[in-house]
Amino acid sequence: MSAAEDEKLNPELQEEHQNQEEGDVEPEMEYGDEIGMGYVFYRDRKEWADVDAVPQDDGPNPIVKIAYSDKFMDVFDYFRAVLQRDERSERAFQLTADAIELNAANYTVWHYRRVLVQSLQKDLHEEMKYITAIIEDQPKNYQVWHHRRMIVEWLKDPSQELEFIADILSQDAKNYHAWQHRQWVIQHYNSHSKRSVAQQNRYNLLQPTIGQAPVEFRQTHAGLCPPETGSSLTSALEILQDHCLSTYPNLLEQILELQQTHSSPYLIAFLVDMYEDMLENACSNQEETLNNALELCDLLAKEKDSIRKEYWKYIGGCLKNKYGTTEESKSPSEEQ
Amino acid sequence: MAEEENPVAEFEEIDFLKDRHVIFFQRCLQILPERYSSLETSRLTIVFFALSGLDMLNTLDVVDKPSLIEYVYSLQVLPTEDKSNLGRCGFRGSSHLGIPYNPSKGPGVNHPYDSGHVAMTYTGLACLIILGDDLSRVNKEACLSGLKALQLEDGSFYAVPEGSENDMRFVYCAACICYMLDDWSGMDIKKAIDYIRRSMSYDNGVSQGAGLESHGGSTFCAIATLCLMGKLEEIFTEKELNRIRRWCIMRQQNGFHGRPNKPVDTCYSFWVGATLELLEVFQYTNFEKNRNYILSTQDRLVGGFAKWPDSHPDALHAYFGICGLSLIGEYNLRKVHPALNVSRRAFEHLQHLHQTWRAQNSNPHTESVPICT
């Protein structure tokens, strides 16, 4: 069937052809269309006639076999062949692009491509453009980020990185690969700041200082729904978990005040932890502190964080056992 | 105070469809459509999910164990005659390089790019154990050489000797390999422990590496690794362990999520659940809400589980959904070993093997000749 006949029978092809003529953006092609549009299998390309394709061999009882199309198998049969003979050529380099397009998660293809990039002394800036496009398309693939890191290292040029990563994060702010790459870039190439990136993040959170944090917290969340987890206050307090009371003796007062208007489970849990710290440091009013802590555990279990009621009952029990008097540390009868 | 009944839930089918999941795993072991091509290099992990899943369901007898054992052994990267590739030994994820089929009988072939992958060596060994094999065709020295070659200065591991990303996932894989082979010479334990300590975040979860965001998956990998090493209480103080417990238990929303402010996902019922079990506080989680969430992601038609309700199921979420239910004590499921991530039955088989090996080592005259050198 000629390409023209194919087009007549297939209205989608007709439309795509029209778009191309009108100078539109290149339409997405279904792989099957390529056969009608002039795609040639590697096994039919005369410039590859010297290479014997190498098929996969899963033995007599293949397991978890993937049903590859003819086209897919053809590309990889030829990839396996050049890989085996460790051929360092332009045709092998182009073949890796075809293989990557079919399966960008094949780490051997990426490694071999890097070997060829170095062997053939390919333009690393062109390679950056290539990997940029692929990551935009598949931002949750491990291999593409690793490849980018290698190119940046070879170029010794991180100048595009922060902007690129910001673009990826604008599409998914929680992409772990993106943040990991960002930290690597900053740590590896930041000669000005001696601080680690993690420290930089923490310092950002601590601006303003902890003393002002409750004020800022209140202002930020006034009138809004209960603060979500990981709010600036809880993060800031977590950072100081070992030093709060000695460094900020008025903190307890401030948090108790905040509890009146913003009694999130995180805030109350933090109070429990503060009370435990005080008990551990043999504060003067042991009994009162313990009772305050137990009351809060009860509040969390019954009302504020009931999904974790068994846990808060357990925490209360631990505190009682550790800091209660002999009377108090007797296990209470189970409340219904 | 009685919990509110959700009237809709009463009408919802939230029963565990065991038979569907058996069929689902069997189908995985047969053939997958081309759209799963990105799994090619990690097919062995899919074998693991299916086999370990069937094991948890107590239906391993539906598979042909001997031919599966042959298949797994065909993925071992064996030393060549001149032993020049010892640092590249282990197991492959699949036959994607085109190496001729060889179920570990005789030496390896020379190939410039053939090497093991740490996650495949881990799941390969686990599959053999699950299938009841005695690991006699595993070249332990070669596997351990291959593993040593992957460890970095900072204590973490690459996946492959050619280089890759490095993070807590591969620390866990390495620990499982050493544990199963009963030989920790495959790694510098001190450095690995140091990497774990440095990966604890200010919020008391554990990240993939120092300075990164804490995550349910990496927290599992870290804690499970320390448990396999027998060093959990040596490395963390009780105070630190309490803080990790708190971070983990706060991940429960109904099911579990992997990071604060992310949606819940079935597989975290295992990653976080198993961690809580290792930390001895899983009993204080809300079993009902966890179970209801996992079952809401069950695919009633084709079997398996997905990360979210009304989503496509896959082998990973099917397996971890079942493991999540196992932790809760779901009826008719085997118990999962929370550190090694195999059934207790498989774990006991491994312990038995270790006893045999140790007895042989203490009496060299009874040592059996390995079939494969």
XYZ file of C-alpha atoms in Angstrom:
709
model
C 0.000 0.000 0.000
C 1.463 3.332 -0.981
C 1.637 6.221 1.416
C -1.065 8.028 -0.522
C -3.488 5.124 -0.416
C -2.754 4.735 3.256
C -3.633 8.367 3.798
C -6.985 8.075 2.046
C -8.048 5.132 4.133
C -6.846 6.671 7.337
C -8.505 10.016 8.093
C -6.170 10.673 11.016
C -3.167 10.463 8.734
C -4.850 12.873 6.321
C -5.323 15.412 9.075
C -1.745 15.099 10.225
C -0.439 15.549 6.713
C -2.532 18.698 6.345
C -1.206 20.097 9.588
C 2.326 19.539 8.420
C 1.645 21.365 5.185
C 0.151 24.280 7.044
C 3.337 24.546 9.023
C 1.790 23.462 12.304
C 3.651 21.879 15.203
C 4.794 18.321 14.382
C 1.833 16.043 15.172
C 2.169 13.098 17.505
C 2.555 9.948 15.464
C 1.269 6.563 16.463
C 4.087 4.132 15.853
C 2.003 2.197 13.380
C 1.706 5.247 11.165
C 5.443 5.348 10.713
C 5.320 2.163 8.751
C 3.090 3.897 6.245
C 5.136 7.111 6.446
C 8.460 5.607 5.420
C 9.877 4.073 8.589
C 12.497 1.480 7.758
C 13.388 -1.302 10.115
C 17.075 -1.532 10.984
C 17.121 -5.017 9.466
C 16.142 -3.475 6.123
C 18.665 -0.620 6.195
C 21.583 -1.320 3.881
C 23.963 0.716 6.013
C 23.339 -1.836 8.783
C 23.713 -4.942 6.610
C 27.095 -5.738 8.159
C 25.548 -6.208 11.605
C 23.840 -9.373 12.823
C 20.940 -8.562 15.128
C 21.126 -10.095 18.614
C 17.776 -11.210 20.008
C 16.871 -11.595 23.678
C 17.153 -15.140 24.958
C 14.820 -15.968 27.830
C 15.310 -19.709 27.522
C 12.567 -22.353 27.392
C 10.262 -20.843 30.027
C 10.263 -17.047 29.823
C 8.858 -15.236 32.857
C 7.281 -11.766 32.911
C 7.784 -11.606 29.167
C 6.993 -8.266 27.569
C 5.122 -8.457 24.263
C 7.246 -6.170 22.110
C 6.133 -4.973 18.710
C 8.233 -5.767 15.690
C 9.608 -2.242 15.574
C 10.618 -2.257 19.252
C 12.365 -5.596 18.963
C 14.151 -4.558 15.789
C 15.665 -1.456 17.409
C 16.848 -3.344 20.483
C 18.110 -6.369 18.527
C 20.464 -3.948 16.778
C 21.290 -2.148 20.018
C 22.335 -5.447 21.576
C 24.501 -6.123 18.536
C 26.490 -2.870 18.634
C 26.738 -3.072 22.419
C 28.275 -6.535 22.229
C 30.984 -5.437 19.826
C 31.381 -2.116 21.695
C 31.093 -0.239 18.417
C 32.027 3.434 18.730
C 30.310 5.082 15.784
C 27.883 7.795 14.794
C 25.313 5.200 13.706
C 25.512 3.583 17.168
C 25.021 7.005 18.747
C 21.872 7.639 16.711
C 20.651 4.160 17.525
C 20.797 5.009 21.247
C 18.363 7.854 20.626
C 15.918 5.449 18.984
C 16.320 3.009 21.852
C 15.814 5.760 24.433
C 12.670 6.927 22.728
C 11.238 3.429 23.110
C 12.486 2.861 26.658
C 14.098 5.741 28.516
C 14.445 3.579 31.632
C 17.073 1.284 30.129
C 20.178 2.343 32.063
C 22.538 0.347 29.789
C 21.441 2.379 26.772
C 22.157 5.601 28.671
C 25.555 4.376 29.827
C 26.510 3.327 26.322
C 25.329 6.689 24.996
C 27.651 8.426 27.481
C 30.530 6.216 26.349
C 29.795 7.297 22.769
C 29.439 10.972 23.708
C 32.969 10.840 25.086
C 34.388 8.567 22.378
C 32.990 10.615 19.512
C 33.542 13.890 21.361
C 29.953 14.950 20.835
C 28.856 18.509 21.557
C 27.891 18.518 25.225
C 25.694 21.589 24.830
C 23.663 19.733 22.246
C 23.450 16.824 24.669
C 22.140 19.223 27.316
C 19.371 20.327 24.964
C 18.548 16.695 24.298
C 18.361 15.678 27.958
C 16.410 18.816 28.852
C 13.637 17.834 26.458
C 13.562 14.268 27.724
C 13.359 15.248 31.393
C 10.532 17.687 30.632
C 8.700 14.734 29.117
C 9.606 12.141 31.780
C 10.512 14.027 34.971
C 10.149 10.985 37.274
C 12.678 8.766 35.529
C 15.918 8.104 37.491
C 18.162 7.555 34.469
C 17.503 10.886 32.781
C 18.450 12.899 35.858
C 21.634 10.888 36.314
C 22.514 11.490 32.674
C 22.006 15.225 33.094
C 24.212 15.241 36.175
C 27.025 13.546 34.226
C 26.776 16.088 31.382
C 26.810 19.002 33.812
C 29.881 17.500 35.508
C 31.710 17.081 32.196
C 30.818 20.611 31.126
C 31.652 21.944 34.570
C 28.771 24.306 33.864
C 25.763 24.444 36.205
C 24.545 27.779 34.868
C 21.303 26.425 33.392
C 20.448 24.153 36.273
C 18.562 26.264 38.782
C 16.294 27.721 36.121
C 15.666 24.329 34.572
C 14.868 22.717 37.920
C 12.578 25.632 38.807
C 10.644 24.933 35.640
C 10.263 21.247 36.508
C 9.181 22.173 40.034
C 6.590 24.578 38.662
C 4.945 21.502 37.144
C 5.300 19.342 40.267
C 6.584 21.041 43.380
C 7.219 17.716 45.130
C 9.361 16.011 42.490
C 12.024 14.360 44.642
C 14.460 13.974 41.695
C 14.283 17.685 41.010
C 15.013 18.666 44.611
C 17.804 16.096 44.824
C 19.400 17.474 41.671
C 19.012 21.011 42.981
C 20.798 20.147 46.230
C 23.586 18.464 44.295
C 24.069 21.486 42.040
C 24.179 23.916 44.942
C 26.489 21.797 47.061
C 28.824 20.905 44.230
C 29.145 24.330 42.700
C 28.471 26.774 45.483
C 31.893 28.092 46.344
C 30.600 31.213 48.049
C 28.590 29.778 50.874
C 30.275 27.347 53.227
C 26.928 26.252 54.605
C 25.257 23.103 53.319
C 22.026 23.445 51.438
C 20.147 21.833 54.280
C 21.508 24.431 56.625
C 20.491 27.135 54.173
C 16.960 25.795 54.117
C 16.862 25.757 57.889
C 18.162 29.297 58.170
C 15.449 30.416 55.790
C 12.875 28.910 58.076
C 14.383 30.571 61.110
C 14.019 34.007 59.615
C 12.414 35.538 61.659
C 13.955 34.216 64.858
C 12.194 31.681 66.972
C 11.006 34.312 69.369
C 9.090 36.011 66.607
C 7.915 32.794 65.026
C 4.751 32.466 67.120
C 3.816 36.007 66.138
C 4.404 35.350 62.486
C 2.589 32.044 62.737
C -0.466 33.731 64.199
C -0.421 36.426 61.571
C 0.022 34.013 58.727
C -2.744 31.718 59.818
C -5.255 34.165 61.240
C -8.691 33.290 60.020
C -7.516 30.310 58.011
C -8.173 26.650 58.603
C -5.971 24.762 61.063
C -2.305 24.866 60.114
C -1.251 21.999 57.919
C 1.634 19.789 58.816
C 5.086 21.089 58.157
C 4.144 24.687 58.840
C 6.954 27.104 59.423
C 6.364 27.053 63.174
C 6.520 23.303 63.588
C 9.545 23.060 61.311
C 11.315 25.804 63.198
C 10.494 24.186 66.521
C 11.634 20.770 65.267
C 14.997 22.238 64.441
C 15.363 23.466 68.002
C 13.951 20.323 69.578
C 17.045 19.797 71.645
C 17.550 23.359 72.783
C 14.178 25.089 73.095
C 13.758 25.512 76.770
C 17.285 26.395 77.718
C 17.515 28.893 74.879
C 13.972 30.261 75.022
C 12.507 30.024 78.537
C 9.374 31.949 77.550
C 8.608 29.572 74.739
C 6.263 27.437 76.808
C 4.189 30.466 77.676
C 4.012 31.565 74.070
C 2.999 28.141 72.798
C 0.333 27.791 75.483
C -1.053 31.122 74.394
C -1.021 30.017 70.775
C -2.862 26.857 71.723
C -5.918 28.934 72.555
C -6.446 29.894 68.948
C -4.466 27.333 66.962
C -4.736 23.987 68.675
C -3.416 21.724 65.930
C -2.341 18.182 66.843
C 1.212 19.170 65.895
C 1.253 22.049 68.308
C -0.232 20.003 71.142
C 2.191 17.135 70.466
C 4.989 19.668 70.678
C 3.713 20.757 74.072
C 3.726 17.134 75.245
C 7.346 16.892 74.090
C 8.246 20.110 75.882
C 6.710 18.815 79.102
C 8.619 15.567 78.705
C 11.832 17.548 78.277
C 11.087 19.432 81.461
C 10.413 16.199 83.338
C 13.633 14.726 82.006
C 15.548 17.765 83.196
C 14.081 17.370 86.696
C 12.071 20.576 86.661
C 10.712 21.805 89.964
C 7.005 21.072 89.505
C 7.197 17.432 88.383
C 3.666 16.426 89.371
C 2.000 19.395 87.707
C 4.082 19.019 84.548
C 3.264 15.333 84.318
C -0.426 16.006 84.759
C -0.344 18.664 82.057
C 1.331 16.244 79.701
C -1.142 13.456 80.490
C -4.051 15.812 79.975
C -2.768 16.722 76.548
C -2.240 13.064 75.604
C -5.822 12.488 76.599
C -6.979 15.467 74.544
C -5.104 14.177 71.515
C -6.431 10.643 71.918
C -10.042 11.614 72.477
C -10.433 14.670 70.316
C -7.594 16.325 68.453
C -5.782 13.370 66.898
C -8.113 10.419 67.416
C -6.760 8.353 64.534
C -3.681 7.920 66.749
C -5.620 7.379 69.976
C -3.848 4.128 70.828
C -0.501 5.819 70.306
C -1.344 8.784 72.551
C -2.638 6.413 75.209
C 0.672 4.551 74.945
C 2.642 7.824 75.210
C 0.638 8.814 78.274
C 1.304 5.384 79.770
C 5.050 5.729 79.126
C 5.148 9.124 80.813
C 3.228 7.837 83.781
C 5.531 4.850 84.166
C 8.643 6.949 83.918
C 7.711 10.014 85.940
C 4.704 9.055 87.992
C 4.815 8.301 91.719
C 4.222 4.680 92.756
C 0.522 5.455 93.105
C 0.181 6.982 89.677
C 2.197 4.388 87.821
C -0.302 1.655 88.580
C -2.076 0.914 85.269
C -5.476 2.581 85.333
C -8.589 0.625 84.445
C -9.374 0.859 80.750
C -11.667 3.711 79.914
C -14.447 2.899 77.467
C -16.731 7.215 72.151
C -17.998 5.105 69.284
C -16.616 5.973 65.853
C -19.122 7.275 63.332
C -20.349 4.703 60.861
C -20.061 5.681 57.254
C -23.373 4.472 55.783
C -21.842 4.284 52.325
C -19.070 1.992 53.581
C -21.621 -0.477 54.806
C -22.836 -0.972 51.266
C -19.323 -0.930 49.746
C -17.698 -4.259 49.128
C -14.539 -4.180 51.205
C -13.764 -7.845 51.271
C -10.363 -9.157 50.303
C -10.628 -10.931 46.935
C -7.866 -13.471 47.405
C -8.576 -15.510 44.245
C -8.437 -12.430 42.027
C -4.993 -11.562 43.340
C -3.695 -15.083 42.684
C -4.809 -14.762 39.070
C -3.333 -11.255 38.895
C 0.114 -12.449 39.977
C -0.056 -15.460 37.676
C -0.816 -13.152 34.782
C 2.160 -10.934 35.706
C 4.421 -13.972 35.565
C 3.267 -14.789 32.058
C 3.168 -11.806 29.756
C 2.865 -8.021 29.936
C 1.825 -5.661 27.126
C 4.398 -3.449 25.399
C 3.363 -0.383 27.389
C 5.266 -1.976 30.300
C 8.539 -1.810 28.349
C 10.083 0.535 30.935
C 10.138 -2.486 33.269
C 12.454 -4.489 30.993
C 15.655 -3.982 32.974
C 13.839 -4.671 36.253
C 11.713 -7.693 35.275
C 13.276 -9.697 38.092
C 11.698 -7.318 40.622
C 8.305 -8.094 39.064
C 9.054 -11.810 39.469
C 9.776 -11.066 43.120
C 6.522 -9.135 43.654
C 4.527 -11.954 42.047
C 6.267 -14.827 43.831
C 6.418 -13.187 47.231
C 2.823 -12.076 46.745
C 1.707 -15.617 45.975
C 3.712 -16.775 48.986
C 1.860 -14.315 51.269
C -1.386 -15.674 49.791
C -0.169 -19.205 50.519
C -0.651 -20.191 46.870
C 2.927 -20.666 45.675
C 1.978 -24.122 44.439
C 0.308 -22.609 41.379
C 3.761 -21.893 39.904
C 6.282 -24.261 38.369
C 9.027 -23.802 40.949
C 11.823 -25.725 39.208
C 11.514 -23.816 35.938
C 11.313 -20.516 37.820
C 14.489 -21.405 39.696
C 16.220 -22.100 36.352
C 15.034 -18.753 35.000
C 16.357 -16.809 38.010
C 19.707 -18.592 37.812
C 19.928 -17.665 34.114
C 20.136 -14.050 35.284
C 23.271 -14.536 37.370
C 26.347 -12.713 36.072
C 28.998 -15.358 36.573
C 32.758 -14.896 36.727
C 34.495 -15.442 33.391
C 37.182 -18.116 33.026
C 39.900 -15.579 33.848
C 37.805 -14.061 36.674
C 38.430 -10.562 35.309
C 34.825 -9.483 35.938
C 34.448 -10.294 39.647
C 33.632 -6.671 40.453
C 30.713 -6.862 38.047
C 29.068 -10.045 39.304
C 25.593 -10.382 40.765
C 22.224 -10.799 39.029
C 20.757 -9.031 35.978
C 17.220 -7.717 35.854
C 16.533 -9.510 32.585
C 18.044 -10.879 29.383
C 17.969 -7.426 27.792
C 21.658 -7.542 26.824
C 21.148 -10.653 24.715
C 23.470 -12.928 26.654
C 22.664 -16.542 25.723
C 20.474 -18.382 28.259
C 22.567 -20.169 30.891
C 21.029 -21.271 34.218
C 24.359 -20.857 36.052
C 26.030 -23.936 34.654
C 29.626 -23.217 33.740
C 31.555 -19.933 33.564
C 30.302 -16.541 32.491
C 30.620 -15.071 29.014
C 32.832 -12.125 28.177
C 30.699 -9.073 27.436
C 31.929 -5.491 27.696
C 28.742 -4.239 29.367
C 27.366 -7.171 31.323
C 27.090 -6.554 35.055
C 24.786 -7.162 37.978
C 22.391 -4.607 39.488
C 22.158 -4.417 43.250
C 18.345 -4.484 43.341
C 18.299 -7.500 41.000
C 20.893 -9.380 43.048
C 18.699 -8.716 46.088
C 15.418 -9.771 44.466
C 17.102 -12.683 42.649
C 18.344 -14.155 45.905
C 14.983 -13.481 47.553
C 13.142 -15.286 44.728
C 15.407 -18.318 45.085
C 14.780 -18.417 48.830
C 11.037 -18.067 48.339
C 11.109 -20.920 45.822
C 12.875 -23.123 48.368
C 16.228 -23.225 46.553
C 19.429 -23.793 48.565
C 21.484 -21.119 46.738
C 24.058 -23.781 45.784
C 24.433 -22.335 42.299
C 24.968 -18.811 43.637
C 28.601 -17.791 43.420
C 28.687 -16.065 46.783
C 32.237 -14.759 46.529
C 31.467 -13.239 43.139
C 28.248 -11.630 44.376
C 30.045 -10.156 47.369
C 32.894 -8.860 45.171
C 30.326 -7.283 42.916
C 28.655 -5.697 45.920
C 31.873 -4.319 47.395
C 32.592 -2.622 44.086
C 29.370 -0.629 44.408
C 29.944 1.065 47.767
C 30.945 4.728 47.776
C 33.139 6.650 50.208
C 30.087 8.118 51.919
C 28.792 4.608 52.690
C 25.949 4.538 50.154
C 25.825 2.288 47.079
C 25.571 2.559 43.311
C 23.167 0.179 41.596
C 25.678 -0.891 38.932
C 29.497 -0.739 38.674
C 29.244 1.545 35.616
C 27.766 4.164 37.953
C 24.253 5.372 38.685
C 22.429 7.391 41.273
C 23.182 6.403 44.889
C 20.744 6.495 47.804
C 19.148 4.628 50.707
C 17.338 2.148 48.433
C 20.601 0.540 47.442
C 21.921 0.550 51.019
C 18.911 -1.615 51.862
C 19.438 -3.894 48.835
C 23.087 -4.343 49.863
C 22.082 -5.189 53.431
C 19.573 -7.780 52.224
C 22.227 -9.394 50.028
C 24.702 -9.637 52.912
C 21.979 -10.901 55.212
C 20.786 -13.610 52.814
C 24.333 -14.727 52.003
C 25.109 -14.586 55.747
C 28.240 -12.618 54.974
C 28.761 -8.945 55.758
C 32.180 -8.771 54.111
C 30.321 -7.430 51.076
C 30.202 -3.980 52.642
C 31.881 -1.558 54.994
C 29.219 -1.629 57.725
C 30.589 1.360 59.576
C 30.379 3.579 56.508
C 26.877 2.384 55.682
C 25.722 3.135 59.229
C 27.322 6.547 59.026
C 25.394 7.255 55.807
C 22.167 6.277 57.568
C 22.828 8.528 60.570
C 23.643 11.449 58.322
C 20.391 10.900 56.448
C 18.201 11.492 59.480
C 16.366 14.755 58.904
C 15.643 17.613 61.319
C 12.031 16.430 61.343
C 13.130 12.965 62.550
C 12.261 11.026 59.399
C 15.047 9.557 57.259
C 15.817 10.895 53.781
C 17.378 9.261 50.727
C 20.578 11.090 51.637
C 21.879 13.885 53.845
C 19.955 17.149 53.528
C 17.098 15.731 51.482
C 13.431 15.508 52.419
C 12.514 12.691 54.797
C 10.536 9.946 53.117
C 8.624 6.796 54.113
C 10.534 4.621 51.654
C 14.012 5.704 52.750
C 12.960 5.564 56.413
C 12.013 1.927 55.899
C 15.277 1.225 54.066
C 17.328 2.770 56.878
C 15.540 1.131 59.813
C 15.256 -2.264 58.113
C 18.971 -2.152 57.251
C 19.904 -1.484 60.871
C 17.603 -4.295 62.006
C 19.164 -6.738 59.541
C 22.568 -5.687 60.892
C 21.285 -6.172 64.446
C 22.352 -2.650 65.296
C 19.179 -0.585 65.645
C 19.546 0.115 69.360
C 23.294 0.580 69.115
C 23.046 3.369 66.565
C 20.018 5.310 67.796
C 19.263 6.351 71.365
C 15.814 5.645 72.788
C 15.042 9.344 72.428
C 15.964 9.269 68.746
C 13.940 6.105 68.209
C 10.941 7.771 69.847
C 11.284 10.679 67.468
C 11.443 8.368 64.460
C 8.394 6.530 65.815
C 6.552 9.851 66.009
C 7.483 10.845 62.450
C 6.325 7.468 61.133
C 3.089 7.299 63.046
C 2.132 10.789 61.875
C 2.137 9.446 58.310
C -1.222 7.743 58.856
C -4.072 9.751 57.372
C -6.388 6.793 56.823
C -3.927 4.750 54.804
C -0.372 6.090 54.894
C 1.508 8.648 52.861
C 5.234 8.854 52.321
C 5.812 12.517 53.138
C 3.856 15.258 54.906
C 1.241 16.897 52.689
C 1.317 14.197 50.038
C -1.632 11.958 49.240
C -1.788 8.494 50.799
C -0.632 5.563 48.689
C -1.199 1.846 49.320
C 2.472 0.876 49.239
C 3.235 3.094 52.256
C 1.021 0.831 54.318
C 4.031 -1.457 54.032
C 6.985 0.972 53.955
C 5.766 2.935 56.982
C 3.802 0.071 58.543
C 6.790 -2.291 58.515
C 9.003 0.441 59.966
C 6.517 0.966 62.791
C 6.433 -2.808 63.330
C 10.248 -2.903 63.559
C 10.028 -0.031 66.043
C 7.419 -2.004 68.005
C 4.629 0.559 67.791
C 2.645 -0.632 64.771
C 0.082 -1.971 67.250
C -0.838 1.637 68.111
C -1.917 2.547 64.555
C -5.531 2.548 63.420
C -5.952 -0.842 61.776
C -9.473 -0.293 60.523
C -8.752 2.904 58.610
C -5.570 1.458 57.168
C -7.346 -1.718 56.043
C -10.259 0.208 54.569
C -7.911 2.374 52.568
C -5.880 -0.539 51.190
C -9.036 -2.386 50.185
C -10.413 0.746 48.530
C -7.503 0.483 46.077
C -8.247 -3.151 45.281
C -9.158 -3.823 41.654
C -12.209 -6.040 41.935
C -12.163 -6.965 38.257
C -8.576 -7.862 37.377
C -7.203 -8.254 40.881
C -4.188 -6.531 42.359
C -4.040 -3.154 44.072
C -3.243 0.351 42.881
C -1.714 3.295 44.729
C -5.086 5.071 44.781
C -8.724 4.021 44.414
C -10.031 3.691 40.835
C -6.520 3.523 39.394
C -4.731 0.845 37.415
C -3.264 -1.939 39.573
C 0.358 -2.993 39.226
C 2.549 -5.733 40.668
C 4.320 -3.443 43.160
C 1.166 -2.061 44.724
C -0.517 -5.459 44.626
C 2.392 -6.917 46.587
C 2.732 -4.100 49.106
C -1.028 -3.844 49.543
C -1.032 -7.489 50.550
C 1.980 -6.969 52.816
C 0.224 -4.011 54.392
C -2.749 -6.252 55.156
C -0.401 -8.947 56.450
C 1.009 -6.515 59.011
C -2.518 -5.911 60.273
C -3.023 -9.661 60.618
C -5.475 -10.117 57.752
C -7.085 -13.564 57.826
C -5.559 -16.127 55.481
C -2.380 -14.209 54.781
C 1.080 -15.318 55.799
C 2.963 -12.954 58.068
C 5.539 -10.779 56.356
C 8.992 -10.422 57.880
C 9.128 -6.638 58.278
C 12.892 -6.246 57.749
C 13.651 -8.772 55.010
C 10.324 -8.329 53.204
C 9.633 -12.025 52.594
C 7.134 -14.315 54.306
C 8.084 -15.694 57.721
C 7.994 -19.123 56.067
C 10.633 -18.058 53.514
C 12.617 -16.430 56.320
C 12.625 -19.696 58.265
C 13.876 -21.553 55.212
C 16.715 -19.032 54.999
C 17.563 -19.498 58.677
C 17.696 -23.236 58.084
C 20.105 -22.714 55.195
C 22.303 -20.549 57.396
C 22.426 -23.249 60.044
C 23.527 -25.763 57.419
C 26.225 -23.438 56.075
C 27.580 -22.624 59.509
C 27.718 -26.314 60.425
C 29.602 -27.002 57.205
C 32.023 -24.138 57.803
C 32.890 -25.387 61.269
C 33.642 -28.817 59.857
C 35.493 -28.325 56.583
C 35.612 -32.046 55.859
C 31.898 -32.165 55.268
C 31.845 -29.143 52.940
C 30.038 -29.990 49.722
C 31.717 -29.195 46.406
C 29.975 -26.277 44.726
C 28.399 -27.199 41.403
C 29.397 -23.893 39.848
C 32.809 -22.314 40.413
